[in-house]
mmCIF file of N, CA, C and O in Angstrom:
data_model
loop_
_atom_site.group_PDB
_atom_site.id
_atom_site.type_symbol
_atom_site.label_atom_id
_atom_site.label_comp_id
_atom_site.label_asym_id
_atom_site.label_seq_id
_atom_site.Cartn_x
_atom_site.Cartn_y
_atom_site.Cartn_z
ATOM 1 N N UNK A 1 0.841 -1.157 0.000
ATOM 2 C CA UNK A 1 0.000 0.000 0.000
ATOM 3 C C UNK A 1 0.897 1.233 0.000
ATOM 4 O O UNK A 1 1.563 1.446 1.012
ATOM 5 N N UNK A 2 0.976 2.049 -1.019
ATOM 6 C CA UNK A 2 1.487 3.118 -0.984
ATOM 7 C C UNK A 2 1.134 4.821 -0.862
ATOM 8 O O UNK A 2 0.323 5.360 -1.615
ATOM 9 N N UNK A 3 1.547 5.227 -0.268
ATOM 10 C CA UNK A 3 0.405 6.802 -0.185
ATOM 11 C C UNK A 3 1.166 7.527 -1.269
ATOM 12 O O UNK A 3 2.389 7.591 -1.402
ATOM 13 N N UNK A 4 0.389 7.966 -1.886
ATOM 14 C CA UNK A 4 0.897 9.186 -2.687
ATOM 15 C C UNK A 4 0.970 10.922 -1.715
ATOM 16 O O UNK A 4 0.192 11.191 -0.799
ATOM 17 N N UNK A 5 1.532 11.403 -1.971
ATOM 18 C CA UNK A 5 1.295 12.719 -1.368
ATOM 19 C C UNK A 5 0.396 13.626 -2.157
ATOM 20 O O UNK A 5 0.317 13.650 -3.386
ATOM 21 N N UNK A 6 -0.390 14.501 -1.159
ATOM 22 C CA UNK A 6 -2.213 14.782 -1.873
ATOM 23 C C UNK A 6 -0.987 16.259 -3.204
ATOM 24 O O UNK A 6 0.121 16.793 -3.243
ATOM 25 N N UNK A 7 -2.148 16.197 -3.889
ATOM 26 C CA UNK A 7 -1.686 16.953 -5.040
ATOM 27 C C UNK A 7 -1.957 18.541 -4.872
ATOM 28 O O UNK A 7 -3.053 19.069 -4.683
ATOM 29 N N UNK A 8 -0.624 19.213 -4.993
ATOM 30 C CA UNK A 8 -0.321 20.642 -5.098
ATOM 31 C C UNK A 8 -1.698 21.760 -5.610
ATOM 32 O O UNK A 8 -2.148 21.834 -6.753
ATOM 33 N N UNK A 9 -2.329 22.831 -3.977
ATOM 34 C CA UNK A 9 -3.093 23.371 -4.451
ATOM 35 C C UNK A 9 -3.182 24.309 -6.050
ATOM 36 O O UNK A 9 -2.206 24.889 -6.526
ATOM 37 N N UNK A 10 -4.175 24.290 -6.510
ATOM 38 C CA UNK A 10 -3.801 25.124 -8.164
ATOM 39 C C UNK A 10 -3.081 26.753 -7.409
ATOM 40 O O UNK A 10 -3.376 27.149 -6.281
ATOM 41 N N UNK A 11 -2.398 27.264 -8.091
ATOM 42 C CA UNK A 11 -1.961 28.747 -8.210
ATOM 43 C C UNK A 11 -2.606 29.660 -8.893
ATOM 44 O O UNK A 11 -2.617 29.751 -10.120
ATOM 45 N N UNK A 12 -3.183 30.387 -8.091
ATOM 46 C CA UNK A 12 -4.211 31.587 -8.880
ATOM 47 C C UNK A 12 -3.001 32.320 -10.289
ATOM 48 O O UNK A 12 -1.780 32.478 -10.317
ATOM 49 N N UNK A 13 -4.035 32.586 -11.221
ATOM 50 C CA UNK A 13 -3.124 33.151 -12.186
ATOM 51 C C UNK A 13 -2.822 34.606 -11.912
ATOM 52 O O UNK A 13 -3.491 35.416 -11.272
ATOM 53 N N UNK A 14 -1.585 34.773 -12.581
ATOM 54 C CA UNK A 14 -1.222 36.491 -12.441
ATOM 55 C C UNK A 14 -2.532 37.036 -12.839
ATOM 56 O O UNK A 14 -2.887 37.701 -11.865
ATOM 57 N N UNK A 15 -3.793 37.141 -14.101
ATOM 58 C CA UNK A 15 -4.699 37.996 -14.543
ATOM 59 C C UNK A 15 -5.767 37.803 -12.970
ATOM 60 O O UNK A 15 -6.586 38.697 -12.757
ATOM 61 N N UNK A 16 -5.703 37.036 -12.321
ATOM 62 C CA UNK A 16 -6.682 36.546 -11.290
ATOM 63 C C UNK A 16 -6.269 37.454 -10.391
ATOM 64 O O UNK A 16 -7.121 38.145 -9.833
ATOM 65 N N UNK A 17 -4.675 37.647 -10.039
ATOM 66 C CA UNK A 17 -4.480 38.354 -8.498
ATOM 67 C C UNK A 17 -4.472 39.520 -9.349
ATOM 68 O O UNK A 17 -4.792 40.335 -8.484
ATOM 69 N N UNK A 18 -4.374 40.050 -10.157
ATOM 70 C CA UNK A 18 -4.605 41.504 -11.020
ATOM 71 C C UNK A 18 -5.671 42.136 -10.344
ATOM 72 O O UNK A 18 -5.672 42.953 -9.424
ATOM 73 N N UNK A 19 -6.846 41.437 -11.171
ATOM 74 C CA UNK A 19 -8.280 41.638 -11.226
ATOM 75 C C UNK A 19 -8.352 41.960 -9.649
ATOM 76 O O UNK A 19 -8.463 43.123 -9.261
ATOM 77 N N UNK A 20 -8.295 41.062 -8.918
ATOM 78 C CA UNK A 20 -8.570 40.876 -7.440
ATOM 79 C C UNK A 20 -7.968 42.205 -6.608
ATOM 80 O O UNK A 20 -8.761 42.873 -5.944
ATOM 81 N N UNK A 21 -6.924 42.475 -6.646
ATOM 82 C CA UNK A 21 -6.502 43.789 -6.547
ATOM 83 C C UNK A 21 -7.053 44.481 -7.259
ATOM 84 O O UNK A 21 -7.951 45.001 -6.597
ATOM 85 N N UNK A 22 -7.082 44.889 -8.411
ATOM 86 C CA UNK A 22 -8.491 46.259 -8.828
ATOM 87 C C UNK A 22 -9.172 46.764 -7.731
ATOM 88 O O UNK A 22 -9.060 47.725 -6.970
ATOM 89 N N UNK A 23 -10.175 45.482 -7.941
ATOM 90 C CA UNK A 23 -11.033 45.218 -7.413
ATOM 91 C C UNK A 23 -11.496 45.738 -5.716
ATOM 92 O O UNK A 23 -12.554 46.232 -5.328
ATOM 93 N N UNK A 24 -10.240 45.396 -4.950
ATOM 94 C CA UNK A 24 -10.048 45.623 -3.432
ATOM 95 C C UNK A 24 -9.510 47.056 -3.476
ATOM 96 O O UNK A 24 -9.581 47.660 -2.406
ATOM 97 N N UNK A 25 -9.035 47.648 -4.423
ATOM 98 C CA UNK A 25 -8.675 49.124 -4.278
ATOM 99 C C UNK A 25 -9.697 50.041 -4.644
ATOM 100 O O UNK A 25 -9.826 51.109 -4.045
ATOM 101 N N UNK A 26 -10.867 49.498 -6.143
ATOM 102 C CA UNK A 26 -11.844 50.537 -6.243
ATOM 103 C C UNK A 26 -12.599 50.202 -4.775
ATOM 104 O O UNK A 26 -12.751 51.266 -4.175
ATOM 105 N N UNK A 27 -13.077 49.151 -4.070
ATOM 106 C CA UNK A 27 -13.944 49.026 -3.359
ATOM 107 C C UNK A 27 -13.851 49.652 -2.421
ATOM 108 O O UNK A 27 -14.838 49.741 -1.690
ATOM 109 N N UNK A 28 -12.642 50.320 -2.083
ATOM 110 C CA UNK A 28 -12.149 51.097 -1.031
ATOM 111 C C UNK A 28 -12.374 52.392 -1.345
ATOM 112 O O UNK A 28 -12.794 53.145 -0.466
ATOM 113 N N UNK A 29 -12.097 52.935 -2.847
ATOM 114 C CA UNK A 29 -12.253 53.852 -3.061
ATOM 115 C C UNK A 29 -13.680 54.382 -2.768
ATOM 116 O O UNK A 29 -14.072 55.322 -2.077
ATOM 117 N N UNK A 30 -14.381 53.382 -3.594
ATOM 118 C CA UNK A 30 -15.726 53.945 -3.191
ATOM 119 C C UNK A 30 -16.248 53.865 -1.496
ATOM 120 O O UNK A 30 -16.974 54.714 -0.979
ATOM 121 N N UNK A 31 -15.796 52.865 -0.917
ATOM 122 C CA UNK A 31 -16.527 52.960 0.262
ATOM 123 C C UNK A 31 -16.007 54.433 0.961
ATOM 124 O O UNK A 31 -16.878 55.218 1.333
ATOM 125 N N UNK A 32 -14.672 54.761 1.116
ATOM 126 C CA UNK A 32 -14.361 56.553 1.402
ATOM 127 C C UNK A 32 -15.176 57.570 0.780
ATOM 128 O O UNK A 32 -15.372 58.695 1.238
ATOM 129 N N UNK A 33 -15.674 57.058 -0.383
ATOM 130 C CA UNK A 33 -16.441 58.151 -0.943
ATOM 131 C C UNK A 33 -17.571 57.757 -0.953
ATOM 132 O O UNK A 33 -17.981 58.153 -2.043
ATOM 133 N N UNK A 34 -18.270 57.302 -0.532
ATOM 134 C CA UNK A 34 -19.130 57.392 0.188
ATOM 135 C C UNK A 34 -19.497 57.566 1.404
ATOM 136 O O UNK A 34 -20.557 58.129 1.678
ATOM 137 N N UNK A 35 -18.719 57.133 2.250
ATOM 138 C CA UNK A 35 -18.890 57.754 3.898
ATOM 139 C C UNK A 35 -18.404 59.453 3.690
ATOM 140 O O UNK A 35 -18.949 60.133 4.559
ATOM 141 N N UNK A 36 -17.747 60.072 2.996
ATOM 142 C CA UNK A 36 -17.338 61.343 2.583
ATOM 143 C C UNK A 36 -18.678 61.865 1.822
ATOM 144 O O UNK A 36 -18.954 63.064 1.853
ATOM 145 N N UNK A 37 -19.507 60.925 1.133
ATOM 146 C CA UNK A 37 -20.198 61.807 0.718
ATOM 147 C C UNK A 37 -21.459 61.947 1.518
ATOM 148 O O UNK A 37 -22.225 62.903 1.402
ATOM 149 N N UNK A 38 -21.683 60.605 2.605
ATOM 150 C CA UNK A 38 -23.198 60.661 3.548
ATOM 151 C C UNK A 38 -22.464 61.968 4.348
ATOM 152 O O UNK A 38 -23.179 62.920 4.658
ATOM 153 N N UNK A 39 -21.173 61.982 4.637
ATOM 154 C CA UNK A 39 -21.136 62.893 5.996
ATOM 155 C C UNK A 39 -21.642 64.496 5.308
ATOM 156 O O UNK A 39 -22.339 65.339 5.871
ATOM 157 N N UNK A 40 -21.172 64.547 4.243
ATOM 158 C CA UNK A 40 -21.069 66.166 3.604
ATOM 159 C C UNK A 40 -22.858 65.897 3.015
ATOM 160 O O UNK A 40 -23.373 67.008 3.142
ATOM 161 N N UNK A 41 -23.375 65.423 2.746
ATOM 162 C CA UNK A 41 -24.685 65.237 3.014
ATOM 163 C C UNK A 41 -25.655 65.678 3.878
ATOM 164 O O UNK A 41 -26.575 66.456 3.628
ATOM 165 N N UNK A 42 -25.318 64.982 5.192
ATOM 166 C CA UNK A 42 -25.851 65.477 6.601
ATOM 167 C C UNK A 42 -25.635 66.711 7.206
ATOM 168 O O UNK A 42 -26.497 67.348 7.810
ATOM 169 N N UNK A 43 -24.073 67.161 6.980
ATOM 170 C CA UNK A 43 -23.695 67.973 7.334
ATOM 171 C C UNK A 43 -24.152 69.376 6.704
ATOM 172 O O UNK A 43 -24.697 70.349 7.226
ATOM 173 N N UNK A 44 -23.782 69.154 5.551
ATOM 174 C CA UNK A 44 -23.713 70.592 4.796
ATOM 175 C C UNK A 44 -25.191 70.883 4.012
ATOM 176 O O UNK A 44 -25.602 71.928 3.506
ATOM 177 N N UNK A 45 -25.614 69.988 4.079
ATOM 178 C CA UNK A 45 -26.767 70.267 2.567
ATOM 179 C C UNK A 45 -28.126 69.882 3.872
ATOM 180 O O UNK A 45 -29.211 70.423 3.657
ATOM 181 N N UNK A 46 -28.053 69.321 4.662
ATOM 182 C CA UNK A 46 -29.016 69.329 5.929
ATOM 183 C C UNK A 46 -28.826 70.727 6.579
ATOM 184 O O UNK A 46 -27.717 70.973 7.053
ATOM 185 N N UNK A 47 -29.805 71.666 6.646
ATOM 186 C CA UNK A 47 -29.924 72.882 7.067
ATOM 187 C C UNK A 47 -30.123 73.464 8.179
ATOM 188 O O UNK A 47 -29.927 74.652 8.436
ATOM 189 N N UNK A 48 -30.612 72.445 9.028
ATOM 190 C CA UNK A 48 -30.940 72.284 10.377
ATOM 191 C C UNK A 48 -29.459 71.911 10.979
ATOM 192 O O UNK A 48 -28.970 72.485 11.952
ATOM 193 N N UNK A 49 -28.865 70.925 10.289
ATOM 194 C CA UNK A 49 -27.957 69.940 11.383
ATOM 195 C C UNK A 49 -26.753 71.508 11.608
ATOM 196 O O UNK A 49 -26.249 72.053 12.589
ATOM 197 N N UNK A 50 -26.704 71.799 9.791
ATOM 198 C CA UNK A 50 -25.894 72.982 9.979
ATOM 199 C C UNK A 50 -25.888 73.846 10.405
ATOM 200 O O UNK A 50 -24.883 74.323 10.934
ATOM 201 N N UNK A 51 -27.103 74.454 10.348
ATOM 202 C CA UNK A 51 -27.228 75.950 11.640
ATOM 203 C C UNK A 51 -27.230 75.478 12.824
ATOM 204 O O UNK A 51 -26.888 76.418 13.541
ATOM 205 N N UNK A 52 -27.484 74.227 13.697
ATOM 206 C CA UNK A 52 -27.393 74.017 15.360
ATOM 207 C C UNK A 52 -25.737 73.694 15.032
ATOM 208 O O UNK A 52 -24.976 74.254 15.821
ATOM 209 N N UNK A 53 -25.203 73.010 14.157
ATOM 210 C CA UNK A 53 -23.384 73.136 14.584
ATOM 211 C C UNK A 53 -23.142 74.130 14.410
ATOM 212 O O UNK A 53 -22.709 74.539 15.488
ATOM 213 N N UNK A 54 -23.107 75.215 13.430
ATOM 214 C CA UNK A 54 -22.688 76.314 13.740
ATOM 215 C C UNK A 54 -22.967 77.110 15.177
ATOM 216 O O UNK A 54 -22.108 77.338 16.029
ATOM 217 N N UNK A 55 -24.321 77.463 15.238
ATOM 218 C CA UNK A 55 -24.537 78.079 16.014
ATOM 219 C C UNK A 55 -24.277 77.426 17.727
ATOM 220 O O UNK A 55 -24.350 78.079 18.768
ATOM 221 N N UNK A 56 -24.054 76.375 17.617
ATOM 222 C CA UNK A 56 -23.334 76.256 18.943
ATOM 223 C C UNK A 56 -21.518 76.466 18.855
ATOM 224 O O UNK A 56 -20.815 76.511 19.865
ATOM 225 N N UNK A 57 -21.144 76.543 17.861
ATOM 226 C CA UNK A 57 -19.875 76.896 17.503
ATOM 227 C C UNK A 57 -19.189 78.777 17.897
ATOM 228 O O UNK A 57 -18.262 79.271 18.539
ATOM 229 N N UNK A 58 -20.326 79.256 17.053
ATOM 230 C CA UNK A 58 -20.488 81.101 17.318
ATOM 231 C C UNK A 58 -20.901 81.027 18.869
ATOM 232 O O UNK A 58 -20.047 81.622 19.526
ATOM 233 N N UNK A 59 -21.821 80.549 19.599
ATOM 234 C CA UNK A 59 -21.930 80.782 20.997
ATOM 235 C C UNK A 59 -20.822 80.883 21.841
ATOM 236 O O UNK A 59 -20.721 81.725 22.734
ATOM 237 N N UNK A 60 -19.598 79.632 21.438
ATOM 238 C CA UNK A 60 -18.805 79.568 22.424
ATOM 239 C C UNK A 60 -17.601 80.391 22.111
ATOM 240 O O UNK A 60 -16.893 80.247 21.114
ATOM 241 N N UNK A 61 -17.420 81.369 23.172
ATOM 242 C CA UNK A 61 -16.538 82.581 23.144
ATOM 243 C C UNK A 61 -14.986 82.318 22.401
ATOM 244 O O UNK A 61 -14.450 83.047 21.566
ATOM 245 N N UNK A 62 -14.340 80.759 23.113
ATOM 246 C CA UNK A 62 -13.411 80.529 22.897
ATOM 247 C C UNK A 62 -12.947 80.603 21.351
ATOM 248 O O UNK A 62 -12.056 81.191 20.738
ATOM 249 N N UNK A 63 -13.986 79.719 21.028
ATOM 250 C CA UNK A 63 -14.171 79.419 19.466
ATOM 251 C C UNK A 63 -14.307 80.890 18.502
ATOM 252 O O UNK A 63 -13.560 81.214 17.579
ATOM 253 N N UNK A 64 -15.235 81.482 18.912
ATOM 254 C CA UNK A 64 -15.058 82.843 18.097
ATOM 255 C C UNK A 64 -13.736 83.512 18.711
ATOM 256 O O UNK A 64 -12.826 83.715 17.907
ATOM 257 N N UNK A 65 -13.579 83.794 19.743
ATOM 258 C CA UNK A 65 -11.709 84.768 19.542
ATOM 259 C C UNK A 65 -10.839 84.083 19.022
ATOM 260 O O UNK A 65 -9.788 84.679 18.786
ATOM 261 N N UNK A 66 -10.908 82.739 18.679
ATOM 262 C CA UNK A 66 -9.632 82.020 18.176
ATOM 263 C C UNK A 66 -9.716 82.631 16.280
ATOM 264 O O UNK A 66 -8.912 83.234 15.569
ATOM 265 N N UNK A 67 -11.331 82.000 16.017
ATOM 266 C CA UNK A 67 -11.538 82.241 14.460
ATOM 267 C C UNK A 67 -11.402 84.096 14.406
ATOM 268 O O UNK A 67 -11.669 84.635 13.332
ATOM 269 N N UNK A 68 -11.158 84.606 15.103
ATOM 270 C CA UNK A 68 -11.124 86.100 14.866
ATOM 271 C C UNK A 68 -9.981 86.719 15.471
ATOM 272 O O UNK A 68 -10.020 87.949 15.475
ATOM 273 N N UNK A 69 -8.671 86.016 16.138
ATOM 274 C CA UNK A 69 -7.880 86.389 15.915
ATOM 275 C C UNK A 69 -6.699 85.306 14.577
ATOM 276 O O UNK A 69 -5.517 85.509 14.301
ATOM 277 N N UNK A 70 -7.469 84.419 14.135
ATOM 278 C CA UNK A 70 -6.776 83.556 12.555
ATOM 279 C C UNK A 70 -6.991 84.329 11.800
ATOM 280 O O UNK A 70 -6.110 84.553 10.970
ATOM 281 N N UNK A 71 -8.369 85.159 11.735
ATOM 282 C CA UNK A 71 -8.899 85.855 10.357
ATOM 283 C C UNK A 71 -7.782 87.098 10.796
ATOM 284 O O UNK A 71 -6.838 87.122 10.007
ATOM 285 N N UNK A 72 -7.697 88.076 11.827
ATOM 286 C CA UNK A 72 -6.509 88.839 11.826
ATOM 287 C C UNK A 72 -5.176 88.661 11.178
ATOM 288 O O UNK A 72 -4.444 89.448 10.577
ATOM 289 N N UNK A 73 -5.101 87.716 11.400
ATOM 290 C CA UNK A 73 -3.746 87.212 11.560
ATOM 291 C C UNK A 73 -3.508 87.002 9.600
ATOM 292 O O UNK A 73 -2.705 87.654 8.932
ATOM 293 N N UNK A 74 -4.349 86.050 9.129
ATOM 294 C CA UNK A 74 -4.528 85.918 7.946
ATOM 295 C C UNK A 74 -4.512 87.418 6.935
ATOM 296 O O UNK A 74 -3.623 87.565 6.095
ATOM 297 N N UNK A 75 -5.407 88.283 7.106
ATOM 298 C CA UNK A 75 -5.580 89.522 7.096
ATOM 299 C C UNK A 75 -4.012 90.527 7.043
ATOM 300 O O UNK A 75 -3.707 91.275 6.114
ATOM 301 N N UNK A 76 -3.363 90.334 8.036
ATOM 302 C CA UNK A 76 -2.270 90.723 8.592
ATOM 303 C C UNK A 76 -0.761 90.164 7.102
ATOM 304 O O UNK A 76 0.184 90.636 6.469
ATOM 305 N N UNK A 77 -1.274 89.332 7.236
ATOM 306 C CA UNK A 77 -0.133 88.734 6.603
ATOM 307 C C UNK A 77 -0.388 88.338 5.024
ATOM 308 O O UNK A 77 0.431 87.573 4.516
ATOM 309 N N UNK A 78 -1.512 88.833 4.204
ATOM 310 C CA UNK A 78 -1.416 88.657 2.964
ATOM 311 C C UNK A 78 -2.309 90.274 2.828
ATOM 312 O O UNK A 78 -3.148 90.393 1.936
ATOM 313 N N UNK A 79 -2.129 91.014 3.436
ATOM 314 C CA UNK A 79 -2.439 92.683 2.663
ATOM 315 C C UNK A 79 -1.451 93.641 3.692
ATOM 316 O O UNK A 79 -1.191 93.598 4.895
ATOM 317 N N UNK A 80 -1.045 94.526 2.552
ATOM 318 C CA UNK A 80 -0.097 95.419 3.306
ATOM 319 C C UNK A 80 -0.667 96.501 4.043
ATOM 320 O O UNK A 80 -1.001 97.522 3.442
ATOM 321 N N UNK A 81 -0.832 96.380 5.420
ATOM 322 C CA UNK A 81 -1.624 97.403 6.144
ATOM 323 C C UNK A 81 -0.509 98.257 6.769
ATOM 324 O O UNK A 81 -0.794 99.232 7.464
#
Protein backbone atom coordinates (compact mmCIF):
# COMPACT_ATOMS: atom_id res chain seq x y z
CA UNK A 1 0.00 0.00 0.00
CA UNK A 2 1.49 3.12 -0.98
CA UNK A 3 0.40 6.80 -0.18
CA UNK A 4 0.90 9.19 -2.69
CA UNK A 5 1.29 12.72 -1.37
CA UNK A 6 -2.21 14.78 -1.87
CA UNK A 7 -1.69 16.95 -5.04
CA UNK A 8 -0.32 20.64 -5.10
CA UNK A 9 -3.09 23.37 -4.45
CA UNK A 10 -3.80 25.12 -8.16
CA UNK A 11 -1.96 28.75 -8.21
CA UNK A 12 -4.21 31.59 -8.88
CA UNK A 13 -3.12 33.15 -12.19
CA UNK A 14 -1.22 36.49 -12.44
CA UNK A 15 -4.70 38.00 -14.54
CA UNK A 16 -6.68 36.55 -11.29
CA UNK A 17 -4.48 38.35 -8.50
CA UNK A 18 -4.60 41.50 -11.02
CA UNK A 19 -8.28 41.64 -11.23
CA UNK A 20 -8.57 40.88 -7.44
CA UNK A 21 -6.50 43.79 -6.55
CA UNK A 22 -8.49 46.26 -8.83
CA UNK A 23 -11.03 45.22 -7.41
CA UNK A 24 -10.05 45.62 -3.43
CA UNK A 25 -8.67 49.12 -4.28
CA UNK A 26 -11.84 50.54 -6.24
CA UNK A 27 -13.94 49.03 -3.36
CA UNK A 28 -12.15 51.10 -1.03
CA UNK A 29 -12.25 53.85 -3.06
CA UNK A 30 -15.73 53.94 -3.19
CA UNK A 31 -16.53 52.96 0.26
CA UNK A 32 -14.36 56.55 1.40
CA UNK A 33 -16.44 58.15 -0.94
CA UNK A 34 -19.13 57.39 0.19
CA UNK A 35 -18.89 57.75 3.90
CA UNK A 36 -17.34 61.34 2.58
CA UNK A 37 -20.20 61.81 0.72
CA UNK A 38 -23.20 60.66 3.55
CA UNK A 39 -21.14 62.89 6.00
CA UNK A 40 -21.07 66.17 3.60
CA UNK A 41 -24.69 65.24 3.01
CA UNK A 42 -25.85 65.48 6.60
CA UNK A 43 -23.70 67.97 7.33
CA UNK A 44 -23.71 70.59 4.80
CA UNK A 45 -26.77 70.27 2.57
CA UNK A 46 -29.02 69.33 5.93
CA UNK A 47 -29.92 72.88 7.07
CA UNK A 48 -30.94 72.28 10.38
CA UNK A 49 -27.96 69.94 11.38
CA UNK A 50 -25.89 72.98 9.98
CA UNK A 51 -27.23 75.95 11.64
CA UNK A 52 -27.39 74.02 15.36
CA UNK A 53 -23.38 73.14 14.58
CA UNK A 54 -22.69 76.31 13.74
CA UNK A 55 -24.54 78.08 16.01
CA UNK A 56 -23.33 76.26 18.94
CA UNK A 57 -19.87 76.90 17.50
CA UNK A 58 -20.49 81.10 17.32
CA UNK A 59 -21.93 80.78 21.00
CA UNK A 60 -18.80 79.57 22.42
CA UNK A 61 -16.54 82.58 23.14
CA UNK A 62 -13.41 80.53 22.90
CA UNK A 63 -14.17 79.42 19.47
CA UNK A 64 -15.06 82.84 18.10
CA UNK A 65 -11.71 84.77 19.54
CA UNK A 66 -9.63 82.02 18.18
CA UNK A 67 -11.54 82.24 14.46
CA UNK A 68 -11.12 86.10 14.87
CA UNK A 69 -7.88 86.39 15.92
CA UNK A 70 -6.78 83.56 12.55
CA UNK A 71 -8.90 85.85 10.36
CA UNK A 72 -6.51 88.84 11.83
CA UNK A 73 -3.75 87.21 11.56
CA UNK A 74 -4.53 85.92 7.95
CA UNK A 75 -5.58 89.52 7.10
CA UNK A 76 -2.27 90.72 8.59
CA UNK A 77 -0.13 88.73 6.60
CA UNK A 78 -1.42 88.66 2.96
CA UNK A 79 -2.44 92.68 2.66
CA UNK A 80 -0.10 95.42 3.31
CA UNK A 81 -1.62 97.40 6.14
Amino acid sequence: MSTSPPPAPARAGRPRLITARILTIVGVVLALLSVLGGYLRWELLDTDSFSDTTGQLIENDAVRDQVALTIVDQLYSNVDV
